[in-house]
Coordinates of C-alpha atoms in Angstrom, one line a residue:
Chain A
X1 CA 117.9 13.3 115.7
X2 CA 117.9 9.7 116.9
X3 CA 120.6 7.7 114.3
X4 CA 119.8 4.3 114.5
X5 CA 122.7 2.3 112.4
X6 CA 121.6 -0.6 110.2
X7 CA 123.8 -3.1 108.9
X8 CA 122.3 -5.0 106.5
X9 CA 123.5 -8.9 105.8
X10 CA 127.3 -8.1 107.3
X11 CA 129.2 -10.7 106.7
X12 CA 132.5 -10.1 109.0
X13 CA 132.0 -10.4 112.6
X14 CA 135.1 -8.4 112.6
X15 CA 133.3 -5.3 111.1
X16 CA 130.0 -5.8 113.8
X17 CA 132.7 -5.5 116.4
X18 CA 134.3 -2.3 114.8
X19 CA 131.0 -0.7 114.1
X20 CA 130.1 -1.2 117.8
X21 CA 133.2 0.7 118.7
X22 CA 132.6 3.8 116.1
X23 CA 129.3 3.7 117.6
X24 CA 130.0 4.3 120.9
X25 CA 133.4 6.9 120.2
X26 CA 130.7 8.8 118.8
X27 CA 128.3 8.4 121.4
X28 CA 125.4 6.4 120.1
X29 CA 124.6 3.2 120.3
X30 CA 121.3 2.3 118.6
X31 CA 122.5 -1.1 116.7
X32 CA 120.4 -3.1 114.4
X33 CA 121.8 -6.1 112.3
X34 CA 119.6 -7.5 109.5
X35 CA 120.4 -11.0 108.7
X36 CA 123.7 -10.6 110.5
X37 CA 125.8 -13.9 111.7
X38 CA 125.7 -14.6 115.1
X39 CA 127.7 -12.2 117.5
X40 CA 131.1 -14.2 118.8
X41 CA 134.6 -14.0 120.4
X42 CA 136.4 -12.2 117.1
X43 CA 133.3 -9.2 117.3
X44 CA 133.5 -8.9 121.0
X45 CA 137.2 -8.4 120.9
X46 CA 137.4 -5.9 118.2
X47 CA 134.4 -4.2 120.1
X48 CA 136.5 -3.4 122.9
X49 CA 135.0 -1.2 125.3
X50 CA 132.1 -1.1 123.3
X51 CA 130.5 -4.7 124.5
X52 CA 127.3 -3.0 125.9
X53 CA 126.5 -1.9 122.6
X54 CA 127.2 -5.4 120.7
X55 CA 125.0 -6.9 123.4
X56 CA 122.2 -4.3 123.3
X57 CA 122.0 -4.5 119.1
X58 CA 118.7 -5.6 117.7
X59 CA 118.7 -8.5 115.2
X60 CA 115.7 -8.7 112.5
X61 CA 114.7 -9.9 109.6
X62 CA 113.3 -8.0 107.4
X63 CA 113.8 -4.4 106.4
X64 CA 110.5 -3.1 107.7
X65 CA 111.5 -4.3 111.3
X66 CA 114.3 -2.1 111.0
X67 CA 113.1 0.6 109.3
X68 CA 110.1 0.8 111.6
X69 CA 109.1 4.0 113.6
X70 CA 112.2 5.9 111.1
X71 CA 111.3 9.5 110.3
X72 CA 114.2 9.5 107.9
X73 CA 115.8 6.2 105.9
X74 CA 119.2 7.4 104.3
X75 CA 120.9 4.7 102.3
X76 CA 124.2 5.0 101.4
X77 CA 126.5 4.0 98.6
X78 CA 130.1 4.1 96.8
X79 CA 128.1 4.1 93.7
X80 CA 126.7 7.5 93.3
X81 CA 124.0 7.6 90.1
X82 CA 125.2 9.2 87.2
X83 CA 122.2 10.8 85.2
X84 CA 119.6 12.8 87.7
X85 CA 116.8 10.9 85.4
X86 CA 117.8 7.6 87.2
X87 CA 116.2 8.2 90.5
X88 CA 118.0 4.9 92.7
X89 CA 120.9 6.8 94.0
X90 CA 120.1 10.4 92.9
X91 CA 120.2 12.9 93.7
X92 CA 122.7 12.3 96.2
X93 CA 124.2 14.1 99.6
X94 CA 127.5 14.4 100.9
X95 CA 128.1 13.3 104.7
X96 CA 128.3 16.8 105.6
X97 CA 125.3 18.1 103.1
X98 CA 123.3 15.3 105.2
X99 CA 124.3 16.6 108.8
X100 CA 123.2 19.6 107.4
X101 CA 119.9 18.8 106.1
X102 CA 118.9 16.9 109.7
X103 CA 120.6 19.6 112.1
X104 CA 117.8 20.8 114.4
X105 CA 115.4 17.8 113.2
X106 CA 113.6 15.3 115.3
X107 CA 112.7 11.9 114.9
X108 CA 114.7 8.7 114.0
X109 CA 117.2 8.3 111.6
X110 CA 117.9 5.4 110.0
X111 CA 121.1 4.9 108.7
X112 CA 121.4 1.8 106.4
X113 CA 124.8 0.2 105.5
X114 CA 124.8 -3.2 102.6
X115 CA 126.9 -6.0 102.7
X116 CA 130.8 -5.7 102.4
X117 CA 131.3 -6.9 98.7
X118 CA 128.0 -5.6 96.8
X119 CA 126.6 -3.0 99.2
X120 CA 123.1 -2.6 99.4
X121 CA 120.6 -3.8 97.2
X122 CA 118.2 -2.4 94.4
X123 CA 115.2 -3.1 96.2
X124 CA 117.0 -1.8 99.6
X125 CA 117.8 1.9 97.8
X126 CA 114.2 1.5 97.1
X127 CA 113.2 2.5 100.4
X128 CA 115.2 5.5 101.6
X129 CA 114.7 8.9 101.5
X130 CA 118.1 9.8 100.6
X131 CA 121.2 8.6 99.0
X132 CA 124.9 9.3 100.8
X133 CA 127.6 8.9 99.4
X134 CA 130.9 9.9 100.8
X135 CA 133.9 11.2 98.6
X136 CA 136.3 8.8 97.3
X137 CA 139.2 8.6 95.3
X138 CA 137.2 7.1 91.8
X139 CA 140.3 4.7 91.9
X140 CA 139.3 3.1 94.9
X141 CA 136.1 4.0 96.2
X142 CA 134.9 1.3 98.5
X143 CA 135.6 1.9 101.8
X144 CA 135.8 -0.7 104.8
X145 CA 132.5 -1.0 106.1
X146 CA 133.4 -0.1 109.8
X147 CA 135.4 3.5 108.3
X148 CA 131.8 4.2 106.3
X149 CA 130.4 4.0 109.6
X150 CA 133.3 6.0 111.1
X151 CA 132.6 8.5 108.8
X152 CA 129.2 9.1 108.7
X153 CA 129.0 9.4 112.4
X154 CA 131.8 11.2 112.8
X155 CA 129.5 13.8 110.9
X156 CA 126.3 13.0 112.9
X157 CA 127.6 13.3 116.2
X158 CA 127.4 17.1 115.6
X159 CA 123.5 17.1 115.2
X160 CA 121.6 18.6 117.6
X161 CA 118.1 17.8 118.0
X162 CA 115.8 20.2 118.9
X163 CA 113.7 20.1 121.9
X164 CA 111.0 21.3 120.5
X165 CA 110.2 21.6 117.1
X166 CA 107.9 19.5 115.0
X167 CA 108.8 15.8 114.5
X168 CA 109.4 14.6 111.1
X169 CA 106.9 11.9 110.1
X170 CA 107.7 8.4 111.0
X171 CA 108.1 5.9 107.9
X172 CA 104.4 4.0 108.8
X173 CA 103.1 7.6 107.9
X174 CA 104.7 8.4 104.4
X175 CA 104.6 4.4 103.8
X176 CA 100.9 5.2 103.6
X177 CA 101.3 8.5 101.8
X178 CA 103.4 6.8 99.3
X179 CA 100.8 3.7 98.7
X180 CA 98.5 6.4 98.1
X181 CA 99.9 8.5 95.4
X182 CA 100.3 4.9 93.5
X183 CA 97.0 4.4 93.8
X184 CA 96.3 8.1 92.5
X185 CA 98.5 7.3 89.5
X186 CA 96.2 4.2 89.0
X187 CA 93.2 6.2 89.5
X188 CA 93.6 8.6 86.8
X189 CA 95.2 6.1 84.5
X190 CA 99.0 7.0 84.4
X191 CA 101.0 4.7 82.2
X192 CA 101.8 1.5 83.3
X193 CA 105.4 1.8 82.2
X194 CA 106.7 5.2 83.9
X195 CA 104.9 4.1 87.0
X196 CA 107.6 2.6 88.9
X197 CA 110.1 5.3 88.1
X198 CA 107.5 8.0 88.9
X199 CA 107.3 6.3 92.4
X200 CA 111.3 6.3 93.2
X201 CA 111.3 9.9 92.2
X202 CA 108.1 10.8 94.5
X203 CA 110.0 9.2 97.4
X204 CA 113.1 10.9 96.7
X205 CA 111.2 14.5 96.6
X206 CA 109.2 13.7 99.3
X207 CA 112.3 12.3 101.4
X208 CA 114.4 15.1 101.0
X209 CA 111.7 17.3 101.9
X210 CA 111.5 15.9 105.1
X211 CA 107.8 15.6 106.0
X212 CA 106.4 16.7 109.1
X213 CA 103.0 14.9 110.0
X214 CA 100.7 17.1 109.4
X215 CA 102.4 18.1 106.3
X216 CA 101.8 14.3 105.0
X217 CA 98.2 14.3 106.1
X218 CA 97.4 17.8 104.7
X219 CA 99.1 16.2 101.0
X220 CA 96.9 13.3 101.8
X221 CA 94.2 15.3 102.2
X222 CA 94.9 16.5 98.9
X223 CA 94.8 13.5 97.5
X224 CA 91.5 12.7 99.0
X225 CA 90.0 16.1 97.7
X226 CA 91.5 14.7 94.1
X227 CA 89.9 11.4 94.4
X228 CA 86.6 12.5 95.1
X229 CA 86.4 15.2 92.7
X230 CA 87.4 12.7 90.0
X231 CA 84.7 10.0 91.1
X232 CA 82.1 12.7 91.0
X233 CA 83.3 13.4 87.5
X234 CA 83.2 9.8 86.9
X235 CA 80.0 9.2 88.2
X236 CA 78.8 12.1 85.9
X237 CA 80.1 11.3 82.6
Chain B
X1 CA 148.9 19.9 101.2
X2 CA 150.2 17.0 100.1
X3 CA 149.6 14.9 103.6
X4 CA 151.5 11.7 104.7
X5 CA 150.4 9.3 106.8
X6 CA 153.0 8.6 109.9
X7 CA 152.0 5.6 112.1
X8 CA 154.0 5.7 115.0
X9 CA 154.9 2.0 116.5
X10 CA 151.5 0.3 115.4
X11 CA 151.9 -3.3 116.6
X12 CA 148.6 -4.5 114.7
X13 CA 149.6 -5.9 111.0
X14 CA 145.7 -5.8 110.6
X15 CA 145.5 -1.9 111.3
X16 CA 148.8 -1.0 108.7
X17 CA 146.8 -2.9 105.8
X18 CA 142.9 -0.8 106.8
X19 CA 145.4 2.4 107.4
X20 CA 146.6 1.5 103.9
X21 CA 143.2 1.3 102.7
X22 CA 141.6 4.4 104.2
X23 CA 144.8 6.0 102.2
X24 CA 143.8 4.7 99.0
X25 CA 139.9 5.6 99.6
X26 CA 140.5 9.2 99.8
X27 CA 143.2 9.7 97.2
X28 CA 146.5 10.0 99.7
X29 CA 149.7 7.2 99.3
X30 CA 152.3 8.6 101.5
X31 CA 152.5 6.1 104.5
X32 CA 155.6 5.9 106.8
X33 CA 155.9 3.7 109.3
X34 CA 158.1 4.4 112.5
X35 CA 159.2 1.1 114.1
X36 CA 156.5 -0.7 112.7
X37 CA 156.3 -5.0 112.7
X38 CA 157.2 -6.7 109.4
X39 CA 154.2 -6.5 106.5
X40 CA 152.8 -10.0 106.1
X41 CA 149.3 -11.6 104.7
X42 CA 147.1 -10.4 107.2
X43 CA 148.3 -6.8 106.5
X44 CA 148.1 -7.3 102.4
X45 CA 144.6 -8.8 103.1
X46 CA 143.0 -6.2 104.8
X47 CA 144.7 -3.6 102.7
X48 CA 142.9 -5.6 99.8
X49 CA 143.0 -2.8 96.1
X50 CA 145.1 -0.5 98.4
X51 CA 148.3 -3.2 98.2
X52 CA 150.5 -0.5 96.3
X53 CA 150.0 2.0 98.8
X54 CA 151.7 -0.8 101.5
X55 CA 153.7 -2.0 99.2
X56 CA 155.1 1.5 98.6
X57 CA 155.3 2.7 102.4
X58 CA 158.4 3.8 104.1
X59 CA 160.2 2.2 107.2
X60 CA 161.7 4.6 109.1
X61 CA 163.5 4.2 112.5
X62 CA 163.5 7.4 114.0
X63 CA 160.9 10.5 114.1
X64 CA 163.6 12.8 112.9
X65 CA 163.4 10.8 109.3
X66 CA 159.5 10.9 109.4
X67 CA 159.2 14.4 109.8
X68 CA 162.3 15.2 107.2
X69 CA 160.6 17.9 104.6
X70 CA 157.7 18.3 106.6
X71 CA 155.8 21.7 106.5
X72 CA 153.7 21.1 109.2
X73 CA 153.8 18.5 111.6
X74 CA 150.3 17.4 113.0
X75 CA 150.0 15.3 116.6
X76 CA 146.8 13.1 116.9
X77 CA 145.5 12.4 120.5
X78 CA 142.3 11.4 122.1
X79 CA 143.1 13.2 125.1
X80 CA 142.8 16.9 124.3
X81 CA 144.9 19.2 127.0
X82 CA 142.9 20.8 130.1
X83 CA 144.4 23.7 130.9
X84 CA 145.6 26.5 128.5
X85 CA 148.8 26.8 130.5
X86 CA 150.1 23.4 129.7
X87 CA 151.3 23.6 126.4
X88 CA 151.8 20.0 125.3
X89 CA 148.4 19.3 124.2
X90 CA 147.1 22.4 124.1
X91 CA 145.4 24.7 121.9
X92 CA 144.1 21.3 120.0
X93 CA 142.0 21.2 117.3
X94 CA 139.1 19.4 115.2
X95 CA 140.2 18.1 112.3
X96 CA 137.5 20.5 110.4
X97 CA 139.8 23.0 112.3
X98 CA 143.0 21.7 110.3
X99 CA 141.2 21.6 106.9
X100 CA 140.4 25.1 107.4
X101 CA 143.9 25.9 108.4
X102 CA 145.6 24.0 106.1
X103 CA 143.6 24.6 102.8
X104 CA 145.1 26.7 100.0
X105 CA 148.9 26.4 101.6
X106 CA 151.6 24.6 100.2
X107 CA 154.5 21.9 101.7
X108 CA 154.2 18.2 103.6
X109 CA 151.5 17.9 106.5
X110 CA 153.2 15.0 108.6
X111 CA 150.1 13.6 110.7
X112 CA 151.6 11.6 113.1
X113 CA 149.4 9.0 114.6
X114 CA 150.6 7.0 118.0
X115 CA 150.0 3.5 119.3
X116 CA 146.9 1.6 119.6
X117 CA 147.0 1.4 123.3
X118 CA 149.3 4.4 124.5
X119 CA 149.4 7.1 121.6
X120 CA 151.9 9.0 121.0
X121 CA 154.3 9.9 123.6
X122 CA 155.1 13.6 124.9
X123 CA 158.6 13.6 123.2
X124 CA 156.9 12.6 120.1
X125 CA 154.0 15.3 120.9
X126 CA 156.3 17.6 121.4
X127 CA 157.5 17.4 117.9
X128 CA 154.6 18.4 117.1
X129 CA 153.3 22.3 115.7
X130 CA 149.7 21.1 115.9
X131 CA 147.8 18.5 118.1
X132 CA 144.5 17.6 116.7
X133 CA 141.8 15.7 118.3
X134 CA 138.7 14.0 117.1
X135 CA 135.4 14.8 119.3
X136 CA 134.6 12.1 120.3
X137 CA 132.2 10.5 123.6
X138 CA 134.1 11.1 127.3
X139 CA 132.6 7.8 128.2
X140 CA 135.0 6.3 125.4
X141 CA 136.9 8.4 123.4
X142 CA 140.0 6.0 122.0
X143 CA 139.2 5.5 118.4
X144 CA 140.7 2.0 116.7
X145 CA 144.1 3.6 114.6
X146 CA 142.2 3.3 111.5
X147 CA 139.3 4.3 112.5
X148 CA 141.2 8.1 113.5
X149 CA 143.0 7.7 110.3
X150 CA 139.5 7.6 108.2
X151 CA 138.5 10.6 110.0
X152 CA 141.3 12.8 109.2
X153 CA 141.9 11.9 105.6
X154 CA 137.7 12.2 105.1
X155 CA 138.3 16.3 106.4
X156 CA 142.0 16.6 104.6
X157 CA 140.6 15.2 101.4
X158 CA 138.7 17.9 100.9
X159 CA 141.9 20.6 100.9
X160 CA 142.7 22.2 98.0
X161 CA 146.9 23.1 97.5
X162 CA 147.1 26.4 96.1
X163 CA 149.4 26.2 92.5
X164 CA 150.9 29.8 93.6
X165 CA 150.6 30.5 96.8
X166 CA 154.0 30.6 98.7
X167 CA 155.2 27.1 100.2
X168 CA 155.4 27.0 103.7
X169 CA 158.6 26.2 105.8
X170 CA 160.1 23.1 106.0
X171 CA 160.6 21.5 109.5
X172 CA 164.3 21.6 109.0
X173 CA 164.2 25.8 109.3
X174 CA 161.7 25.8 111.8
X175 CA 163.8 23.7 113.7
X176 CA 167.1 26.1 113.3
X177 CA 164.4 28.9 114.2
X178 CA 163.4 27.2 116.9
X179 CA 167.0 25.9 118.3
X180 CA 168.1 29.5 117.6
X181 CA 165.2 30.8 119.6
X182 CA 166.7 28.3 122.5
X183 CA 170.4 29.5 122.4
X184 CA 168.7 32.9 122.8
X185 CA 167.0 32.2 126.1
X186 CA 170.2 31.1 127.2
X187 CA 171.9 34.5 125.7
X188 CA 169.2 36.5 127.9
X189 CA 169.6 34.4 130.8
X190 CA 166.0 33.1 130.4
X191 CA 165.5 31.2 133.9
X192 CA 166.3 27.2 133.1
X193 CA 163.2 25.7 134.9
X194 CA 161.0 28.0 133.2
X195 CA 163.1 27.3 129.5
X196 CA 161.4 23.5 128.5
X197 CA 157.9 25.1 129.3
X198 CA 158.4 28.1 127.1
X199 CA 160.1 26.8 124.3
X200 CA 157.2 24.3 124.1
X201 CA 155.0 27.1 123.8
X202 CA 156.9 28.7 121.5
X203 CA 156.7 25.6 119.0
X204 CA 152.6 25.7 119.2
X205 CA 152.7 29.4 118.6
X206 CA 155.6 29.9 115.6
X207 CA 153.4 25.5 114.6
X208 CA 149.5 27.6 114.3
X209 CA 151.5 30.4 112.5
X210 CA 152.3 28.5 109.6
X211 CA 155.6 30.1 108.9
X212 CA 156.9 30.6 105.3
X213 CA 160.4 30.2 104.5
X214 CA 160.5 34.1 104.2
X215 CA 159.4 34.4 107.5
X216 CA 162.0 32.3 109.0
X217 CA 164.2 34.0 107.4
X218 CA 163.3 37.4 109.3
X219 CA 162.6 36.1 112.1
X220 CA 165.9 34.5 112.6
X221 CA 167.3 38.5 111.2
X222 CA 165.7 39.2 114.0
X223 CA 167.3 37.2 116.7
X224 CA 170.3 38.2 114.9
X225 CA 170.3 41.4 115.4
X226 CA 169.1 41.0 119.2
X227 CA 172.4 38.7 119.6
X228 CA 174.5 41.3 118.1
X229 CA 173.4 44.0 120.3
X230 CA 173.5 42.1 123.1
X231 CA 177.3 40.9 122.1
X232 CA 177.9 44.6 121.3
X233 CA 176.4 46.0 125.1
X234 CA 178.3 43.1 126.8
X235 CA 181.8 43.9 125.2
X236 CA 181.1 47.5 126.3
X237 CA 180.1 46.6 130.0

């Protein structure tokens, strides 16, 4: 696959500059900074031989402008959940289990790193498909943002994409598939309250089963066959 | 294994305290550091939870004292060897390679790790039963010291240390082995310019084999034995 890194709201130009490097050792260099401070002296020093990618990274604002076109959003955290009933960080993969799971895959990856103190956010989790978390010492298990990135890559750069089968579904694509099983749930009156927690869990299924596109439109088309079945019922009783 | 951490001359304070760090992350403490500049703030800053593993690292002045107890000593380069003939860099592994060789033994893996802008040396490589290298892009393969230091203890967190298993030899016999081995070259009037080259190869061979004591032991029974014939024949002719 394509891996597109995301750093979301660095803070250290310091750590821009390392995660250029990493990105290049490993041979990528698909960069996008999300609210990131301006790119000076201290990142382009620590970049090293890695300028090109500092000065080919894509700054944006929101998290749809660097999620777009993604066929896979993977989040990752020191924190793994606890209980599989909370859905925000479970389940969750190893680096290795996630090199795994995309080997052979096509389609872009988005990798999506938070901030250096507090990681990434609620609402960030929110939208990826999966939830990495490398192994840590409990004692100490936030890692330097720049070595995440080491790490995670370091994995990566063994995946091999392949040339030709089918592409996983961009995020525009299961974005719509998502907004349409919410609207199911409204449509045959599921309870307000379980809702939102019966949405994270649908996105984690349906992220870690990796949809194809014509696998989302054939589930949408299930969804349509649903709908109108239950409006001719409707429009019957 | 219980792995330490040798950095070889590091001149950056800033890479000892992320070094220190990346120790902490995955569980290790042993640090030594070989010629290394004084620890200051900058070092203790970066290091940031992971202040007891600095604060607990051992200044050593020579390679002799970092490698004293070691099992198994393991060279890091981001130039892997070309040909098979020259033995200084070559056989080199991944380090998934080295967890896989490693895992279940017993005794100190010394992973030596060289200078930010030269590496190590080829008398320090030579010290060396195992050179490991990270794959990394031709285009720029030099990784930042900590950066190669995350990637290593990521793969060696995972080894498990057998309770029971017998205890591999410690650098101190396989250096009498390998001395002894030398005094016999001479005893068979091994050719001199061919000796360096050989015993080299030697070191990589006996380094992979991951020598008990016991075997040593017989091994130097061996040579014995050899010496004492040859002694015995000579006296004769």
């Amino acid at each position: 696959m394509e891996v597109r890194t995301i750093l979301v709201e660095p803070k250290s130009e310091e750590n821009i500059g390392a995660v250029a490097r990493v990105l290049k050792n490993f041979g990528f260099s698909e960069l996008y900074l999300l609210r990131a401070p301006g790119i000076g002296k201290k990142a382009l020093s620590v970049a090293s031989h890695a300028r090109d990618v500092l000065s080919g990274c894509i700054m944006v604002d929101s998290i749809e402008d660097a999620l777009a076109d993604s066929a896979l959003v993977v989040g990752t955290t020191s924190k793994p959940g606890i209980s599989a009933r909370r859905h925000l960080r479970m389940p969750y993969f190893s680096p290795r289990e996630l090199k795994e799971m995309v080997d052979g895959k096509r389609g872009i990856l988005s990798l999506l790193f938070g901030r250096e103190d507090i990681g990434l956010l609620n609402d960030e989790l929110r939208h990826c498909d999966i939830v990495v978390c490398i192994p840590t010492n409990p004692d100490y298990p936030v890692m330097n943002l720049s070595h995440a990135v080491a790490v995670l890559l370091y994995e990566l750069s063994e995946v091999h994409t392949a040339p030709e089968g089918p592409a996983l579904a961009p995020i525009e694509d299961k974005e719509r598939l998502l907004a349409h099983l919410r609207r199911f749930l409204d449509e045959i009156g599921y309870k307000e309250h379980k809702k939102e927690k019966s949405m994270l869990m649908l996105r984690r299924i349906l992220g870690r089963a990796e949809l194809t596109t014509g696998e989302v439109q054939t589930l949408r088309g299930i969804l349509r066959k649903a709908e109108w079945k239950l409006e001719t019922k409707n429009s019957f009783s």
